[in-house]
Amino acid sequence: MTGNSQKLTTEESDKRNRLKQEKPHVYDKIMKYDEKVKRGESIAILQFQYDYACNLRCSHCCITRLRYKTKSRFFTINDVKELSRQADEMGLAHIVITGGEPLIFPDFDDIVKAIDPQKFYITSDTNGWFLDEKRARHLKSIGVDKIQLSLDSLSAEEHDAFRGKAGCHQRALRAIDAAQQAGLNIILATVVSKQRVRSREFIEFLDFAGEKGVAVFITYAKPVGAWEGNFDILVTREDMDYVRELEKKYDVFTHLTPAYGLDLGCIAVKRMVSVTKYGDIMPCPYIHTSLGNFFEEPLKDIIARGMKIKFFGQHIDTCLIAEDRNFIQNYDVKKIYGKPLPVPYTEVFGPEDFLD
């Protein structure tokens, strides 16, 4: 893996300085990222799919088939404590609580406590339905640092149709104000398809976010989950170049955008892994192959295995599962589609796919 060092932005420097004061242990781990990358180690965010319970049925949901897996072993609060311990020992610093919809989990506070806010920067995904001012203040008080809020259109009708429930748009807008008033860091996560990427609506969306003082994280549409087999939604390299130009004007980024002074390209494994409810470790939320199971072997061994796969251990300048048609066809369609998820890595990657 190569990571090209770049200067931190002013915003990143300010955030680091605040983190140094509020969470010194997390700050110390982040300051070691550069040397870890140079050693070929992962600095993965843990995208933690604690449960799949959700109050919505979104058109693009990527965990549609993952949620119906039935295994007797799934995460308990004690397991969360062990995940936190192992991740901390590895020098990892960021956990994203996701689902499903995390804010309906009855044990959400226990999850945060088990992760330990002094050891990790903690983000919660949400669709915003349950995030009012009182809940936002509470999240801040228990150690949640950041909200990643899903918003997919300025049109209430379009957003609500996409998310499968009337009133979602209104609740999401309320959540923006609630998070800001509570002092939570907040970003908008928005799905961008081939049909949307160059639209006027998308520019207006970015203008709106700028007026609210909120950054936008673009998640490119992917042919998985509820969109399995839908290849018309996929962006092209030219579309991605267009988005990179937008990054110069707006506070907008993708998972390919350099961060922490590092240009890692595709962040699968090297900068993110997904942990399923049942303990499987996936390269990212959209590549539904298991690199190993947390309940069966140490997290460090599973991530090290993932780093030996050429697609994840090397610098890749695109999104494999959103743009790379060869990867999608040869690995996703041929080896993952139609099978129980997540598919073991041994059924997806052969000897030729591993680094020497």
Coordinates of C-alpha atoms in Angstrom, one line a residue:
M1 CA 0.0 0.0 0.0
T2 CA 1.2 3.5 -0.8
G3 CA 0.0 6.7 0.8
N4 CA 1.0 10.0 -0.7
S5 CA 1.4 12.5 2.1
Q6 CA -0.2 15.9 1.6
K7 CA -0.6 19.0 3.7
L8 CA -3.6 19.1 6.1
T9 CA -6.3 21.5 5.2
T10 CA -7.0 24.3 7.7
E11 CA -10.2 22.6 8.7
E12 CA -8.4 19.3 9.3
S13 CA -5.8 21.1 11.5
D14 CA -8.5 22.8 13.5
K15 CA -10.3 19.5 14.1
R16 CA -7.0 17.8 15.2
N17 CA -6.3 20.6 17.7
R18 CA -9.8 20.2 19.2
L19 CA -9.4 16.4 19.3
K20 CA -6.0 16.8 21.1
Q21 CA -7.8 18.7 23.9
E22 CA -11.0 16.5 24.0
K23 CA -9.7 13.0 23.3
P24 CA -5.9 12.9 23.6
H25 CA -5.6 9.2 23.3
V26 CA -7.5 9.3 20.0
Y27 CA -5.3 12.2 18.8
D28 CA -2.2 10.2 19.6
K29 CA -3.4 7.3 17.5
I30 CA -4.2 9.5 14.6
M31 CA -0.8 11.1 14.7
K32 CA 0.7 7.7 14.1
Y33 CA -1.4 7.1 10.9
D34 CA 1.4 8.2 8.6
E35 CA 4.0 5.8 9.9
K36 CA 1.4 2.9 10.0
V37 CA 0.6 3.5 6.3
K38 CA 4.3 3.5 5.5
R39 CA 4.6 0.1 7.1
G40 CA 1.8 -1.2 5.0
E41 CA -0.7 -1.3 7.9
S42 CA -4.4 -0.5 7.9
I43 CA -5.8 2.6 9.6
A44 CA -9.3 1.4 9.1
I45 CA -12.4 3.0 10.3
L46 CA -14.7 0.3 11.7
Q47 CA -18.1 0.6 10.0
F48 CA -20.0 -1.3 12.7
Q49 CA -23.3 -2.8 11.6
Y50 CA -24.4 -3.6 15.2
D51 CA -28.0 -4.5 14.1
Y52 CA -30.1 -4.3 11.0
A53 CA -33.3 -3.0 12.6
C54 CA -34.6 0.0 10.7
N55 CA -37.7 2.2 10.5
L56 CA -37.3 2.8 6.7
R57 CA -37.1 0.7 3.5
C58 CA -34.7 2.6 1.3
S59 CA -34.6 2.0 -2.5
H60 CA -30.8 1.5 -2.5
C61 CA -30.4 -0.4 0.8
C62 CA -27.0 -2.2 0.7
I63 CA -27.8 -4.7 3.5
T64 CA -31.0 -6.1 2.1
R65 CA -29.7 -9.7 2.0
L66 CA -27.2 -9.3 4.9
R67 CA -30.1 -8.6 7.3
Y68 CA -31.7 -12.0 6.6
K69 CA -28.7 -14.1 7.5
T70 CA -29.5 -16.3 10.5
K71 CA -26.7 -17.3 12.8
S72 CA -26.9 -18.0 16.5
R73 CA -23.9 -15.8 17.3
F74 CA -24.2 -12.0 17.0
F75 CA -22.8 -9.0 18.8
T76 CA -23.5 -8.5 22.4
I77 CA -22.3 -5.6 24.5
N78 CA -19.5 -7.7 25.9
D79 CA -18.5 -8.4 22.3
V80 CA -18.5 -4.7 21.6
K81 CA -16.0 -4.2 24.5
E82 CA -13.7 -6.8 23.0
L83 CA -14.0 -5.3 19.5
S84 CA -13.0 -2.0 21.1
R85 CA -10.1 -3.5 22.9
Q86 CA -8.6 -5.2 19.9
A87 CA -9.1 -2.2 17.6
D88 CA -7.5 0.1 20.2
E89 CA -4.5 -2.2 20.4
M90 CA -4.2 -2.0 16.6
G91 CA -4.0 1.8 16.8
L92 CA -7.4 2.2 15.1
A93 CA -9.2 5.4 16.1
H94 CA -12.6 5.7 14.6
I95 CA -15.8 3.7 14.8
V96 CA -19.0 4.4 12.9
I97 CA -22.2 2.9 14.5
T98 CA -24.5 1.9 11.8
G99 CA -27.3 -0.5 10.9
G100 CA -30.1 -0.4 10.1
E101 CA -31.0 2.8 11.9
P102 CA -28.8 3.1 15.0
L103 CA -31.1 5.6 16.8
I104 CA -33.8 2.9 17.2
F105 CA -31.4 0.5 19.0
P106 CA -32.6 0.2 22.6
D107 CA -29.0 -0.4 23.8
F108 CA -27.4 2.5 21.8
D109 CA -26.0 4.2 24.9
D110 CA -24.6 0.9 26.1
I111 CA -22.9 0.4 22.7
V112 CA -21.2 3.9 22.9
K113 CA -20.1 3.1 26.5
A114 CA -18.7 -0.3 25.4
I115 CA -16.7 1.3 22.6
D116 CA -15.4 3.9 25.0
P117 CA -15.5 7.5 23.8
Q118 CA -12.1 8.2 25.3
K119 CA -10.5 5.5 23.0
F120 CA -12.4 6.3 19.8
Y121 CA -13.8 9.0 17.7
I122 CA -17.4 7.9 17.4
T123 CA -19.8 8.6 14.5
S124 CA -23.4 7.5 14.3
D125 CA -25.2 7.1 11.0
T126 CA -28.8 8.1 10.9
N127 CA -31.7 8.9 8.7
G128 CA -32.7 11.7 11.1
W129 CA -36.2 10.4 11.9
F130 CA -35.4 10.3 15.7
L131 CA -32.8 13.1 15.9
D132 CA -34.4 16.1 17.6
E133 CA -32.7 18.6 19.9
K134 CA -33.1 16.6 23.0
R135 CA -31.7 13.4 21.4
A136 CA -28.8 15.4 19.8
R137 CA -27.8 16.9 23.2
H138 CA -28.0 13.5 24.8
L139 CA -25.7 11.9 22.1
K140 CA -23.2 14.7 22.6
S141 CA -23.3 14.1 26.4
I142 CA -22.5 10.4 26.1
G143 CA -19.5 10.8 23.8
V144 CA -20.8 10.7 20.2
D145 CA -18.7 13.1 18.1
K146 CA -20.3 13.1 14.7
I147 CA -23.5 12.5 12.9
Q148 CA -23.6 11.2 9.3
L149 CA -27.1 12.1 8.1
S150 CA -28.7 10.6 5.0
L151 CA -30.3 13.2 2.7
D152 CA -30.8 12.4 -0.9
S153 CA -32.7 15.3 -2.5
L154 CA -33.9 18.8 -1.8
S155 CA -37.3 17.6 -2.9
A156 CA -39.3 16.2 0.0
E157 CA -41.3 14.1 -2.4
E158 CA -38.2 12.6 -4.1
H159 CA -36.4 12.0 -0.8
D160 CA -39.4 10.4 0.9
A161 CA -40.0 8.2 -2.0
F162 CA -36.3 7.1 -2.1
R163 CA -36.4 6.4 1.7
G164 CA -39.8 4.7 1.6
K165 CA -41.7 6.8 4.2
A166 CA -43.5 10.2 4.1
G167 CA -42.0 12.8 6.4
C168 CA -38.4 11.7 6.2
H169 CA -37.2 14.9 4.5
Q170 CA -38.8 17.1 7.1
R171 CA -37.2 15.0 9.9
A172 CA -33.8 15.1 8.2
L173 CA -33.8 18.9 7.9
R174 CA -34.8 19.1 11.6
A175 CA -31.9 16.8 12.4
I176 CA -29.4 19.1 10.8
D177 CA -30.3 22.0 13.0
A178 CA -30.6 19.8 16.1
A179 CA -27.1 18.4 15.6
Q180 CA -25.5 21.8 15.0
Q181 CA -27.3 23.3 18.1
A182 CA -26.0 20.4 20.2
G183 CA -22.4 21.0 19.1
L184 CA -22.2 17.7 17.2
N185 CA -20.1 17.5 14.0
I186 CA -22.4 16.7 11.2
I187 CA -22.0 15.7 7.5
L188 CA -24.7 14.9 4.9
A189 CA -24.3 11.5 3.2
T190 CA -26.0 11.6 -0.2
V191 CA -26.3 8.9 -2.8
V192 CA -25.1 10.0 -6.3
S193 CA -26.1 7.9 -9.3
K194 CA -25.3 8.3 -13.0
Q195 CA -28.7 10.1 -13.4
R196 CA -28.0 12.5 -10.6
V197 CA -24.3 13.4 -10.7
R198 CA -24.5 16.1 -13.3
S199 CA -28.0 17.3 -12.6
R200 CA -29.0 20.8 -11.6
E201 CA -30.7 19.4 -8.5
F202 CA -27.3 18.1 -7.3
I203 CA -25.7 21.5 -7.6
E204 CA -28.6 23.1 -5.8
F205 CA -28.1 20.4 -3.1
L206 CA -24.5 21.4 -2.6
D207 CA -25.4 25.1 -2.5
F208 CA -28.0 24.3 0.2
A209 CA -25.4 22.3 2.3
G210 CA -22.9 25.2 1.9
E211 CA -25.5 27.7 3.2
K212 CA -26.1 25.4 6.2
G213 CA -22.3 25.1 6.8
V214 CA -22.4 21.3 6.4
A215 CA -20.0 19.1 4.4
V216 CA -21.4 16.6 1.9
F217 CA -20.1 13.0 1.7
I218 CA -20.9 11.5 -1.7
T219 CA -21.5 7.8 -1.8
Y220 CA -21.6 6.6 -5.4
A221 CA -24.5 4.3 -6.4
K222 CA -23.5 0.6 -6.3
P223 CA -25.2 -2.5 -7.9
V224 CA -25.6 -4.3 -4.6
G225 CA -28.3 -4.9 -2.0
A226 CA -31.6 -3.6 -3.3
W227 CA -29.9 -2.3 -6.4
E228 CA -28.3 -5.7 -7.2
G229 CA -28.1 -6.0 -11.0
N230 CA -28.9 -2.4 -11.6
F231 CA -25.9 -1.2 -13.7
D232 CA -27.6 1.8 -15.2
I233 CA -26.9 3.7 -12.0
L234 CA -23.1 3.4 -12.2
V235 CA -21.0 6.5 -12.7
T236 CA -18.0 6.6 -15.0
R237 CA -14.4 7.8 -14.6
E238 CA -15.4 11.1 -16.3
D239 CA -18.2 11.5 -13.8
M240 CA -15.8 11.0 -10.9
D241 CA -13.4 13.6 -12.5
Y242 CA -16.4 16.0 -12.6
V243 CA -17.0 15.4 -8.9
R244 CA -13.3 16.1 -8.2
E245 CA -13.8 19.5 -9.9
L246 CA -16.8 20.1 -7.6
E247 CA -14.5 19.4 -4.6
K248 CA -12.6 22.6 -5.5
K249 CA -15.7 24.7 -5.1
Y250 CA -17.8 23.0 -2.5
D251 CA -17.2 21.3 0.8
V252 CA -17.8 17.9 -0.7
F253 CA -15.8 14.7 -0.7
T254 CA -15.9 11.0 -1.5
H255 CA -14.1 8.1 0.0
L256 CA -11.4 8.7 -2.7
T257 CA -10.7 12.2 -1.4
P258 CA -7.3 12.5 0.4
A259 CA -7.7 12.9 4.1
Y260 CA -5.4 13.3 7.1
G261 CA -2.7 14.3 4.7
L262 CA -2.9 10.9 3.0
D263 CA -4.0 9.9 -0.5
L264 CA -5.0 6.2 -0.2
G265 CA -7.2 5.9 -3.2
C266 CA -9.9 3.3 -2.6
I267 CA -10.1 2.9 1.2
A268 CA -11.4 -0.7 1.3
V269 CA -9.5 -2.5 4.1
K270 CA -6.7 0.1 4.2
R271 CA -9.0 2.8 5.6
M272 CA -12.3 1.1 6.2
V273 CA -13.8 -2.3 7.0
S274 CA -17.3 -3.3 7.7
V275 CA -18.2 -5.4 10.7
T276 CA -21.5 -7.2 10.3
K277 CA -23.9 -8.0 13.1
Y278 CA -22.7 -11.6 12.9
G279 CA -19.0 -10.8 13.2
D280 CA -18.0 -11.0 9.5
I281 CA -15.3 -8.5 8.4
M282 CA -16.0 -7.1 4.9
P283 CA -13.6 -4.9 2.9
C284 CA -16.3 -2.2 2.8
P285 CA -20.1 -1.9 3.1
Y286 CA -20.6 -2.8 -0.5
I287 CA -18.1 -5.6 -1.3
H288 CA -20.0 -8.5 0.4
T289 CA -17.2 -10.9 1.0
S290 CA -16.1 -12.0 4.4
L291 CA -12.3 -11.7 5.1
G292 CA -12.9 -13.7 8.3
N293 CA -15.1 -13.7 11.4
F294 CA -14.3 -11.7 14.5
F295 CA -15.8 -14.4 16.7
E296 CA -13.3 -16.9 15.3
E297 CA -10.0 -15.1 14.9
P298 CA -8.4 -11.8 16.0
L299 CA -9.3 -8.6 14.1
K300 CA -5.7 -7.9 13.4
D301 CA -5.2 -11.2 11.5
I302 CA -8.4 -10.7 9.5
I303 CA -7.4 -7.1 8.4
A304 CA -3.8 -8.2 7.7
R305 CA -5.3 -10.9 5.4
G306 CA -7.3 -8.3 3.6
M307 CA -4.3 -6.1 3.1
K308 CA -2.6 -9.0 1.2
I309 CA -5.4 -9.0 -1.5
K310 CA -4.1 -6.8 -4.3
F311 CA -7.3 -4.8 -4.7
F312 CA -7.1 -3.7 -1.1
G313 CA -3.4 -3.6 -0.3
Q314 CA -2.4 -1.6 -3.3
H315 CA -3.3 2.0 -4.3
I316 CA -6.5 1.9 -6.5
D317 CA -7.6 5.2 -8.0
T318 CA -11.3 4.3 -8.4
C319 CA -14.2 2.8 -6.6
L320 CA -14.1 -0.9 -7.4
I321 CA -17.7 -1.5 -6.7
A322 CA -19.2 1.7 -8.2
E323 CA -17.1 2.3 -11.3
D324 CA -14.8 -0.6 -12.2
R325 CA -16.9 -2.7 -14.5
N326 CA -14.3 -5.4 -14.7
F327 CA -14.2 -5.9 -10.9
I328 CA -18.0 -5.7 -10.7
Q329 CA -18.5 -8.3 -13.4
N330 CA -15.7 -10.7 -12.6
Y331 CA -15.9 -10.6 -8.8
D332 CA -19.3 -9.3 -7.7
V333 CA -21.6 -10.7 -10.4
K334 CA -19.8 -14.0 -11.0
K335 CA -18.8 -14.8 -7.4
I336 CA -21.1 -13.0 -5.0
Y337 CA -24.4 -12.5 -6.7
G338 CA -27.0 -15.2 -5.8
K339 CA -25.0 -16.6 -2.8
P340 CA -25.7 -16.3 0.9
L341 CA -23.9 -13.2 2.1
P342 CA -21.3 -12.4 2.9
V343 CA -19.4 -14.9 0.7
P344 CA -16.2 -16.3 2.1
Y345 CA -13.1 -14.6 0.6
T346 CA -11.9 -18.1 -0.5
E347 CA -14.8 -18.3 -2.9
V348 CA -14.2 -14.8 -4.3
F349 CA -10.4 -14.3 -4.5
G350 CA -7.9 -16.9 -5.9
P351 CA -4.1 -17.1 -5.5
E352 CA -3.6 -14.7 -8.4
D353 CA -5.4 -12.0 -6.4
F354 CA -3.0 -12.0 -3.5
L355 CA 0.2 -9.9 -3.3
D356 CA 3.5 -11.7 -3.2

